[in-house]
mmCIF file of C-alpha atoms and ligand atoms in Angstrom:
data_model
loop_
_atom_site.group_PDB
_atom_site.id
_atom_site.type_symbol
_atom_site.label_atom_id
_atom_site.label_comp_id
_atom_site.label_asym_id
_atom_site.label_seq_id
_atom_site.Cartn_x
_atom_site.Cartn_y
_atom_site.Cartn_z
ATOM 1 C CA UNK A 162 93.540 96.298 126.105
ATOM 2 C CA UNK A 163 93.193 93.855 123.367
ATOM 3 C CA UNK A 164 95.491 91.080 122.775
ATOM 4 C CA UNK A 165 98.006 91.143 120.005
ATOM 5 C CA UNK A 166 100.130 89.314 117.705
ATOM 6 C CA UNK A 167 103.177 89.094 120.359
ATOM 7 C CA UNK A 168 100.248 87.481 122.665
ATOM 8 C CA UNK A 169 99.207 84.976 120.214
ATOM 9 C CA UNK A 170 102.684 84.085 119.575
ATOM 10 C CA UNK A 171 103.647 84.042 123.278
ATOM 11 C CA UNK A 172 100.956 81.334 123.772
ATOM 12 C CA UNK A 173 102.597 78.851 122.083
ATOM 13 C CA UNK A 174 105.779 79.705 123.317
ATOM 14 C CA UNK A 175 103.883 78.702 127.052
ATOM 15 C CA UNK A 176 102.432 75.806 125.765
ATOM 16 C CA UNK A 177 98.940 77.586 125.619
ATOM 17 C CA UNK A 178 96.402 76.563 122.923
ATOM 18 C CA UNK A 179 94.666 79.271 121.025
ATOM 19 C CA UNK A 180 91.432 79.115 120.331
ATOM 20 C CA UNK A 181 89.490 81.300 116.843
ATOM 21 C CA UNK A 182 86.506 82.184 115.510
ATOM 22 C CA UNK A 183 85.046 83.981 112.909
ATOM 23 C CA UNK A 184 82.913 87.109 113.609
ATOM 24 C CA UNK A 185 81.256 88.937 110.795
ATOM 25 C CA UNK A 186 78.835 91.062 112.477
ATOM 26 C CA UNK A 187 78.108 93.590 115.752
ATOM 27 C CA UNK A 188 75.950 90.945 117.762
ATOM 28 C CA UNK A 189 77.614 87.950 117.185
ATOM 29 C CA UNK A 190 80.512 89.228 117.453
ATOM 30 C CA UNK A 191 80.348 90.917 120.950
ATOM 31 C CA UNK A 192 79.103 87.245 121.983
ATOM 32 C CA UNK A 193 82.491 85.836 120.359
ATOM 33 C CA UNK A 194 84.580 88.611 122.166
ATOM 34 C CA UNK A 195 82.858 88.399 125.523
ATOM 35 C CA UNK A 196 83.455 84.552 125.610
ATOM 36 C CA UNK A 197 87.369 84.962 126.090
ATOM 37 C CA UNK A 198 88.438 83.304 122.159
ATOM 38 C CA UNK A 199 91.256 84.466 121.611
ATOM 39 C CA UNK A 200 91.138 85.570 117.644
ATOM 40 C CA UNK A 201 88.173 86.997 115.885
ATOM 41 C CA UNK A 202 88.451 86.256 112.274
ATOM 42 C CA UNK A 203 86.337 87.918 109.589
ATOM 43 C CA UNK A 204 86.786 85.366 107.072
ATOM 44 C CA UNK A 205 85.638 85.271 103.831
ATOM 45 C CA UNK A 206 83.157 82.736 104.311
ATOM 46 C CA UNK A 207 80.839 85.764 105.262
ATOM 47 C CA UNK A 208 80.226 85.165 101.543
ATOM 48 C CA UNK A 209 78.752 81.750 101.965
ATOM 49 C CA UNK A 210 77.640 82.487 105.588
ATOM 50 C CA UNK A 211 76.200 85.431 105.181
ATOM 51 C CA UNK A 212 75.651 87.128 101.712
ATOM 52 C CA UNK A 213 74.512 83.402 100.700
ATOM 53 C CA UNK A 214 76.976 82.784 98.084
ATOM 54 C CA UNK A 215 78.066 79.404 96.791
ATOM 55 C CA UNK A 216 81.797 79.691 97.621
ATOM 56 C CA UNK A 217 83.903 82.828 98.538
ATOM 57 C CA UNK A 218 85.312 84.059 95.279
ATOM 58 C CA UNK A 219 82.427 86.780 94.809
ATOM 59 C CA UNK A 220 83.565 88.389 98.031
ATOM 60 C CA UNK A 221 84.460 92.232 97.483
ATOM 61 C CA UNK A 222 86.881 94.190 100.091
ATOM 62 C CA UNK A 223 83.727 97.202 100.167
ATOM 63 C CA UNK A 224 81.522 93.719 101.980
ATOM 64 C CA UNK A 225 85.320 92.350 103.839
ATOM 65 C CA UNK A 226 85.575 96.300 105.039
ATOM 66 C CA UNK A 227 81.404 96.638 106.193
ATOM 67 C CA UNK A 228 82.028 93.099 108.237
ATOM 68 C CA UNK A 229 85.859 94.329 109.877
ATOM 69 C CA UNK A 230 84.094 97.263 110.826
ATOM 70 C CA UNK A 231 81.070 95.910 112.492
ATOM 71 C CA UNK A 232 83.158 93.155 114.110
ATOM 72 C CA UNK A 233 85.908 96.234 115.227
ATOM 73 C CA UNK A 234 83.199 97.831 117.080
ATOM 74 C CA UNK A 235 81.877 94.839 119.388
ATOM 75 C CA UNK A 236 85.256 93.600 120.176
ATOM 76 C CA UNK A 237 87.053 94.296 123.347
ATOM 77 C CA UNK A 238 89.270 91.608 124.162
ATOM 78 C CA UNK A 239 90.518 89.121 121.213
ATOM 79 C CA UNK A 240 93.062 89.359 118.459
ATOM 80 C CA UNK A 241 90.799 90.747 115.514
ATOM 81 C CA UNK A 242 92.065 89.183 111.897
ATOM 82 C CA UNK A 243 90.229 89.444 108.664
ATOM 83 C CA UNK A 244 90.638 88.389 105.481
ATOM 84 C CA UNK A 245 92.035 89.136 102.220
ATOM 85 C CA UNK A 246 88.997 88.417 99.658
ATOM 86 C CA UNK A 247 89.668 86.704 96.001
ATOM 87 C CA UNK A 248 91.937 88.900 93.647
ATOM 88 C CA UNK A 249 92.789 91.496 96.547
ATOM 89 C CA UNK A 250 96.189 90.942 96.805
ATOM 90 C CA UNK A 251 96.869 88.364 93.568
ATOM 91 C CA UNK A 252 97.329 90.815 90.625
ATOM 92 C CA UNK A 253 100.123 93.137 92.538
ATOM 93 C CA UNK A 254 101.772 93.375 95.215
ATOM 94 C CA UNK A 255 100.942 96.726 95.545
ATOM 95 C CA UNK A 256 97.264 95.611 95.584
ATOM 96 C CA UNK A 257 98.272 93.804 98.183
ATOM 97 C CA UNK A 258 99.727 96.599 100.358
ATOM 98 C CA UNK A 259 96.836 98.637 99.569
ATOM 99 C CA UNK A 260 93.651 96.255 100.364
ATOM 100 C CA UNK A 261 95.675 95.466 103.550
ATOM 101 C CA UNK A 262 95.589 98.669 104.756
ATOM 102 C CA UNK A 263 92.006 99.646 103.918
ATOM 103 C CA UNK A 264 91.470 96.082 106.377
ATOM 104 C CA UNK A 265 93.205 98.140 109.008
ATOM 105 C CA UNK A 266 91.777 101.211 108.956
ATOM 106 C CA UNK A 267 88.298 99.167 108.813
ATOM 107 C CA UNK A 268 89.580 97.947 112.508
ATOM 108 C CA UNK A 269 91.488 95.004 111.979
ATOM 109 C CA UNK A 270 94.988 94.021 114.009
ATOM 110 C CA UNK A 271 96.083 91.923 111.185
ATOM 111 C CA UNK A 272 95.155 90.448 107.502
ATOM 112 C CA UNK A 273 95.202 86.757 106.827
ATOM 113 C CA UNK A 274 95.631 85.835 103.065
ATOM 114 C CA UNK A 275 95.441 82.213 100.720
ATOM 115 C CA UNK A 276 98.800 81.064 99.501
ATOM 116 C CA UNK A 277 102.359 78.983 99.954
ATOM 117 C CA UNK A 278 105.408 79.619 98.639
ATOM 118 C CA UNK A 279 104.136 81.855 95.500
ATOM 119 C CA UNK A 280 102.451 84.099 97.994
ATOM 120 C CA UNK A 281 106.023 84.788 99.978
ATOM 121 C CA UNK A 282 106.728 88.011 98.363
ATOM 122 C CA UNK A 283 103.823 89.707 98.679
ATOM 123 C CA UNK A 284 103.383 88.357 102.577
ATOM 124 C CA UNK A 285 107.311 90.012 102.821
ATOM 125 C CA UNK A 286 105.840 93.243 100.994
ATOM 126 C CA UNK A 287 102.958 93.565 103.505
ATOM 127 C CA UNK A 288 104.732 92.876 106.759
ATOM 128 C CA UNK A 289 107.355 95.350 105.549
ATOM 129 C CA UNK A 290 104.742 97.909 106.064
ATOM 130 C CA UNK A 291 103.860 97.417 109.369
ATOM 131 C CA UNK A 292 100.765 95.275 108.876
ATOM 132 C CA UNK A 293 100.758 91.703 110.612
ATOM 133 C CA UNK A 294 99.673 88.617 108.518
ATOM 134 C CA UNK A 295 98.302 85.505 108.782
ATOM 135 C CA UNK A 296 99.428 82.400 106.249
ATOM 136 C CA UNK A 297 96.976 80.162 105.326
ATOM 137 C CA UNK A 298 97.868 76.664 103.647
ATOM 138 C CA UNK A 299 96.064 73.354 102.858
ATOM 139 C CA UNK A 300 92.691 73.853 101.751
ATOM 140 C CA UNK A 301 92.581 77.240 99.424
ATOM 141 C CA UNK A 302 89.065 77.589 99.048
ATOM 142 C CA UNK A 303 89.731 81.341 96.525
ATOM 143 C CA UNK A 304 91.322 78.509 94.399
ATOM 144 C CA UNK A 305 90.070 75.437 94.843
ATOM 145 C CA UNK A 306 88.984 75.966 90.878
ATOM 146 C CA UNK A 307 92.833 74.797 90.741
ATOM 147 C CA UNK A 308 92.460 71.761 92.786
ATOM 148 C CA UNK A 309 90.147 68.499 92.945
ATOM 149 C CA UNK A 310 87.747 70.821 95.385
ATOM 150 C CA UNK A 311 87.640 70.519 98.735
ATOM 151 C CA UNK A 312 89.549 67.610 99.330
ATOM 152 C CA UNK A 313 92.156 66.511 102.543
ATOM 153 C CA UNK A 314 95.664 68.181 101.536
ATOM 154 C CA UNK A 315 98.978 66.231 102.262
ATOM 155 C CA UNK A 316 97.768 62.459 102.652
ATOM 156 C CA UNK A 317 100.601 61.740 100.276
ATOM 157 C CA UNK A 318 104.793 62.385 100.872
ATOM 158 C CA UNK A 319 104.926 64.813 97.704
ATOM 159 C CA UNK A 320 101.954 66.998 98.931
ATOM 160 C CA UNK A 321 102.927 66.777 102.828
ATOM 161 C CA UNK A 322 106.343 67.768 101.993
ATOM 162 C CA UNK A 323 105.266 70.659 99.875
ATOM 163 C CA UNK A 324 103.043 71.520 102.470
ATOM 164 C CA UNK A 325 105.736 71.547 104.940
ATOM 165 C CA UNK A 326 108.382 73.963 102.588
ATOM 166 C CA UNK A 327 105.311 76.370 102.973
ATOM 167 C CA UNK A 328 104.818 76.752 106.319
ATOM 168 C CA UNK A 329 108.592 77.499 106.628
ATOM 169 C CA UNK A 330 108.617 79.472 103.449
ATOM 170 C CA UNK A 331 105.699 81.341 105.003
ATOM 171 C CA UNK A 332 107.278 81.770 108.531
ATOM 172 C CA UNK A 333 110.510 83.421 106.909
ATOM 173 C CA UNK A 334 108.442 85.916 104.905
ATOM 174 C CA UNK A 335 107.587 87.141 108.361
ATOM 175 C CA UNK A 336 103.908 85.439 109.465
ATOM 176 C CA UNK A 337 102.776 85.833 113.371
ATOM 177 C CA UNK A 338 100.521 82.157 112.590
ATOM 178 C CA UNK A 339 99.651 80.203 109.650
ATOM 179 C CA UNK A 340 95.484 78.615 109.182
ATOM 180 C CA UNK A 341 95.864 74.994 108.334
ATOM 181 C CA UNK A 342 92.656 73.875 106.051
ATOM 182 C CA UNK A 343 92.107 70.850 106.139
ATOM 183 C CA UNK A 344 95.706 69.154 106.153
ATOM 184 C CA UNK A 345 96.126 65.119 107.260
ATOM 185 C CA UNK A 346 96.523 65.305 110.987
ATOM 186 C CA UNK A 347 100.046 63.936 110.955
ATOM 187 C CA UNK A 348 101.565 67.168 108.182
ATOM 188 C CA UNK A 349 99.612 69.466 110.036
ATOM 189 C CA UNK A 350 101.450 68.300 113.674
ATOM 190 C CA UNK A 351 104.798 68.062 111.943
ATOM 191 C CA UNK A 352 104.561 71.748 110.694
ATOM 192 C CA UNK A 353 103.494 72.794 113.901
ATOM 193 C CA UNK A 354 106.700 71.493 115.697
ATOM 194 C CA UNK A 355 108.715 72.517 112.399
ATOM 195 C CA UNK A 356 108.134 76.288 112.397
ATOM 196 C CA UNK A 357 107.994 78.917 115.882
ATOM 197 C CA UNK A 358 104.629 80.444 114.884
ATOM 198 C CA UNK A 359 101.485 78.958 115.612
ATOM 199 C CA UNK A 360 99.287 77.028 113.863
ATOM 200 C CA UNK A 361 95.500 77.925 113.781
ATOM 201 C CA UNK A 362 93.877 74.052 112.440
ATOM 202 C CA UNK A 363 90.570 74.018 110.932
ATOM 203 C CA UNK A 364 89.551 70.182 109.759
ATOM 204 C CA UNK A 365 93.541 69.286 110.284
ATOM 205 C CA UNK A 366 93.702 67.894 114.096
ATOM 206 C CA UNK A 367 94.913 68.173 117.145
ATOM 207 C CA UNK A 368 98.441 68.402 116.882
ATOM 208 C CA UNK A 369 97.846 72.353 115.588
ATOM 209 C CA UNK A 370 98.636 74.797 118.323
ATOM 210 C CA UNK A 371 95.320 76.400 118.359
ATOM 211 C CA UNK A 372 91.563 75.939 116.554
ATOM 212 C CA UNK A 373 89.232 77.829 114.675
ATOM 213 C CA UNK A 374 85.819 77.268 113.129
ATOM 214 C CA UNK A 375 83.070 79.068 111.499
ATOM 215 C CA UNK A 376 80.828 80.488 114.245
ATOM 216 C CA UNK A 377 77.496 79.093 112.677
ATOM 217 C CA UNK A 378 78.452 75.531 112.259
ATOM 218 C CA UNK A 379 79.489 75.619 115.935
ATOM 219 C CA UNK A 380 76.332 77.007 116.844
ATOM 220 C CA UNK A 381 74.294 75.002 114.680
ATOM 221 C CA UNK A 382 72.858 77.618 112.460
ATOM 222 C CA UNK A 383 74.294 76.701 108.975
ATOM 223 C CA UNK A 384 72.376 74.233 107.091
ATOM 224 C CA UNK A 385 73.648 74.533 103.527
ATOM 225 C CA UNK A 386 76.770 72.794 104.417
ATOM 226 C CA UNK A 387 77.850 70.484 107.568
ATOM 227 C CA UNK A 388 81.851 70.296 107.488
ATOM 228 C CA UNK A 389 82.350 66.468 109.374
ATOM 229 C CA UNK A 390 85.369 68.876 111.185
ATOM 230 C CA UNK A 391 82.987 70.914 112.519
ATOM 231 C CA UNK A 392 81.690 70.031 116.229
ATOM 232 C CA UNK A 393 78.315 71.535 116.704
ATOM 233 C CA UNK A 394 77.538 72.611 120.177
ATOM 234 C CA UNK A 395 73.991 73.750 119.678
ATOM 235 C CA UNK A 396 71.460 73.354 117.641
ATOM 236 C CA UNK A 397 70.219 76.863 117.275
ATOM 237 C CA UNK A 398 68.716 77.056 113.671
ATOM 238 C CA UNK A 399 66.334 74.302 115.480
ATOM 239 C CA UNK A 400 65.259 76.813 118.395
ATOM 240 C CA UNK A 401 65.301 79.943 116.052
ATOM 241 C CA UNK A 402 62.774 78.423 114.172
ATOM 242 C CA UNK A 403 60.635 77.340 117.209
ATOM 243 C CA UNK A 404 60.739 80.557 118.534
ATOM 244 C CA UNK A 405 59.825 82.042 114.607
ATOM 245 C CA UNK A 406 56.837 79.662 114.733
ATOM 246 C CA UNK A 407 56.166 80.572 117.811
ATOM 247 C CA UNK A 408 55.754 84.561 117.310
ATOM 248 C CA UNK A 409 53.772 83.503 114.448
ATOM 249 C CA UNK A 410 51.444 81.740 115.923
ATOM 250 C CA UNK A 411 51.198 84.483 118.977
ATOM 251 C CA UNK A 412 50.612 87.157 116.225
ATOM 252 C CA UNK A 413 47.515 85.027 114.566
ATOM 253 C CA UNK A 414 45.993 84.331 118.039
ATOM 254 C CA UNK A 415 46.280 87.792 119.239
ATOM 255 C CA UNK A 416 48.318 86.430 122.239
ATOM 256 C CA UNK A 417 51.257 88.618 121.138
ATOM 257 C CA UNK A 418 51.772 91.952 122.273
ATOM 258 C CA UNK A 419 50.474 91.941 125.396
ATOM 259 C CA UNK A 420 49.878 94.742 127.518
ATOM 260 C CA UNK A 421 53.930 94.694 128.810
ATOM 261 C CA UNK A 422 54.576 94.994 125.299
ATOM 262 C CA UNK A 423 52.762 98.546 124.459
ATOM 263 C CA UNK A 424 52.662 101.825 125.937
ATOM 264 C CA UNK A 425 49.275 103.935 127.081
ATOM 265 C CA UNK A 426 48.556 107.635 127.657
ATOM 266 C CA UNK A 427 47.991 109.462 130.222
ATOM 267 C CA UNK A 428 44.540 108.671 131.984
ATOM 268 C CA UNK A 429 43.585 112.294 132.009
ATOM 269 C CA UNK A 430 44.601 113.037 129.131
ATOM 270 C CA UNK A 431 42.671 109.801 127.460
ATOM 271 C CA UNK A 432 39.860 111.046 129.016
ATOM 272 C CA UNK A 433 39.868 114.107 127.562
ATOM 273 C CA UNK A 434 40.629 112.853 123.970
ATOM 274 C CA UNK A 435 37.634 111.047 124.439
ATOM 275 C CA UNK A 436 35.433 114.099 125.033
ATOM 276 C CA UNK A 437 37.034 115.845 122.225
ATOM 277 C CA UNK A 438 36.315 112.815 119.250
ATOM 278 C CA UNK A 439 33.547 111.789 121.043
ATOM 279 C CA UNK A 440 33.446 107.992 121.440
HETATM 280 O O1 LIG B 96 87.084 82.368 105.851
HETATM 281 C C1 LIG B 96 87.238 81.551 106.759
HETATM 282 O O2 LIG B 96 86.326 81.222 107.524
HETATM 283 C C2 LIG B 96 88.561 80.960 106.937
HETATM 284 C C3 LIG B 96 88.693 79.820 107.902
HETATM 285 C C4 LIG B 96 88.226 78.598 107.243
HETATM 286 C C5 LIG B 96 90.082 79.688 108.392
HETATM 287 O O3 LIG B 96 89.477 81.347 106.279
#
């Protein structure tokens, strides 16, 4: 059995940190699962990740759907969560309701969506339903259009406080956890002793009750863009490449397939191919 919501909020009632990831696709994501995280998460990063786009607000929820699924059929074990892509739940709140559900019957536990206070309503509307969600606050990247970009949020008193009437704004409209994006250590570890759900932190310190990162920049496969939050513990685009170069070169030489690597005939009935073509 999987674990679910009531698990991730028991951890931090035991003092247990949680630990995330994000999973977009069957391989990957069986890796992820096997490993023991606790919460798969198909963000919408796959954009950036893996469709190649520039930021996330291209992302449909026909690609969010194709990635849930995939990531719904390798995993086991962890929490799976996926995201709410740009104007999916914005418009109405019946949009809201709607794209959810098409997330769950794609294989997810839960739905994670962009937004404070303003997005209160529609978290209410959603949870109402039956459908679990996770808050996310701080760093918005569907709106960072809004916003000087991807900057630090709540390194002043105004913006930390606001910050803060979110989380517990978000917590009453019924969350199981809220992402924190990139929010100033110190606001990020006061909301996590303010409010009883848990905290996932990306890029906002220690003081959140669990962590979550983009799979590739832990593994060292994303090159476009190295977040300084991000601890890389391999370098795999490095090896991929050796091993590319390496095939390569094996092809060129000849070297590669060898005779483990193909499959022959019968003897006898070689033989008598042979005699029938003539060579
Ligand atoms: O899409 C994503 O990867 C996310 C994390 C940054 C929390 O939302």
């Amino acid at each position: 059995m999987h674990k679910s919501v009531y698990d991730i909020i028991k951890m931090k009632k035991d003092g247990k940190k949680i630990s995330a990831i994000t999973s977009y696709d069957y391989t990957l994501a069986s890796l992820c699962d096997k490993s023991g995280i606790d919460i798969l998460l198909v963000g919408d990063s796959a954009g950036m990740v893996m469709l190649g786009y520039e930021n996330t607000i291209p992302v449909t929820m026909d690609q969010m759907c194709m990635f849930t699924e995939a990531v719904s059929r390798a995993r086991k074990n962890s929490l799976l969560v996926a995201d709410l892509p740009f104007m999916s739940y914005q418009a109405s709140i019946e949009d809201a309701i709607k794209n959810s559900g098409r997330l769950i019957q794609a294989g997810a536990d839960a739905v994670k969506l962009e937004g404070g206070i303003s997005m209160s309503e529609t978290i209410s509307a959603i949870v109402d339903v039956g459908i679990p969600v996770m808050g996310h606050i701080g760093l918005q990247p569907q709106t960072t259009m809004l916003s000087e970009g991807y900057k630090v949020q709540g390194r002043t008193k105004d913006t930390a406080i606001k910050l803060i009437e979110d989380a517990k704004e978000l917590e009453e409209a019924g969350v199981f956890s809220i992402a924190l994006e990139m929010i100033s250590h110190e606001v990020a570890q006061i909301i996590s002793e303010t409010i009883s759900v848990p905290t996932i932190g990306i890029g906002s310190g220690v003081g959140c009750n669990g962590q979550v990162l983009v799979v590739q920049d832990l593994l060292g496969m994303f090159e476009k863009i190295k977040p300084r939050f991000a601890k890389r513990y391999l370098n795999l685009s490095e090896d991929i490449v050796k091993a590319l170069e390496n095939y390569k070169n094996d092809v060129e030489s000849g070297t590669f397939p060898a005779q483990e690597n193909w499959f022959s005939m019968d003897d006898n009935e070689f033989k008598k191919l042979r005699e029938q073509i003539g060579s």
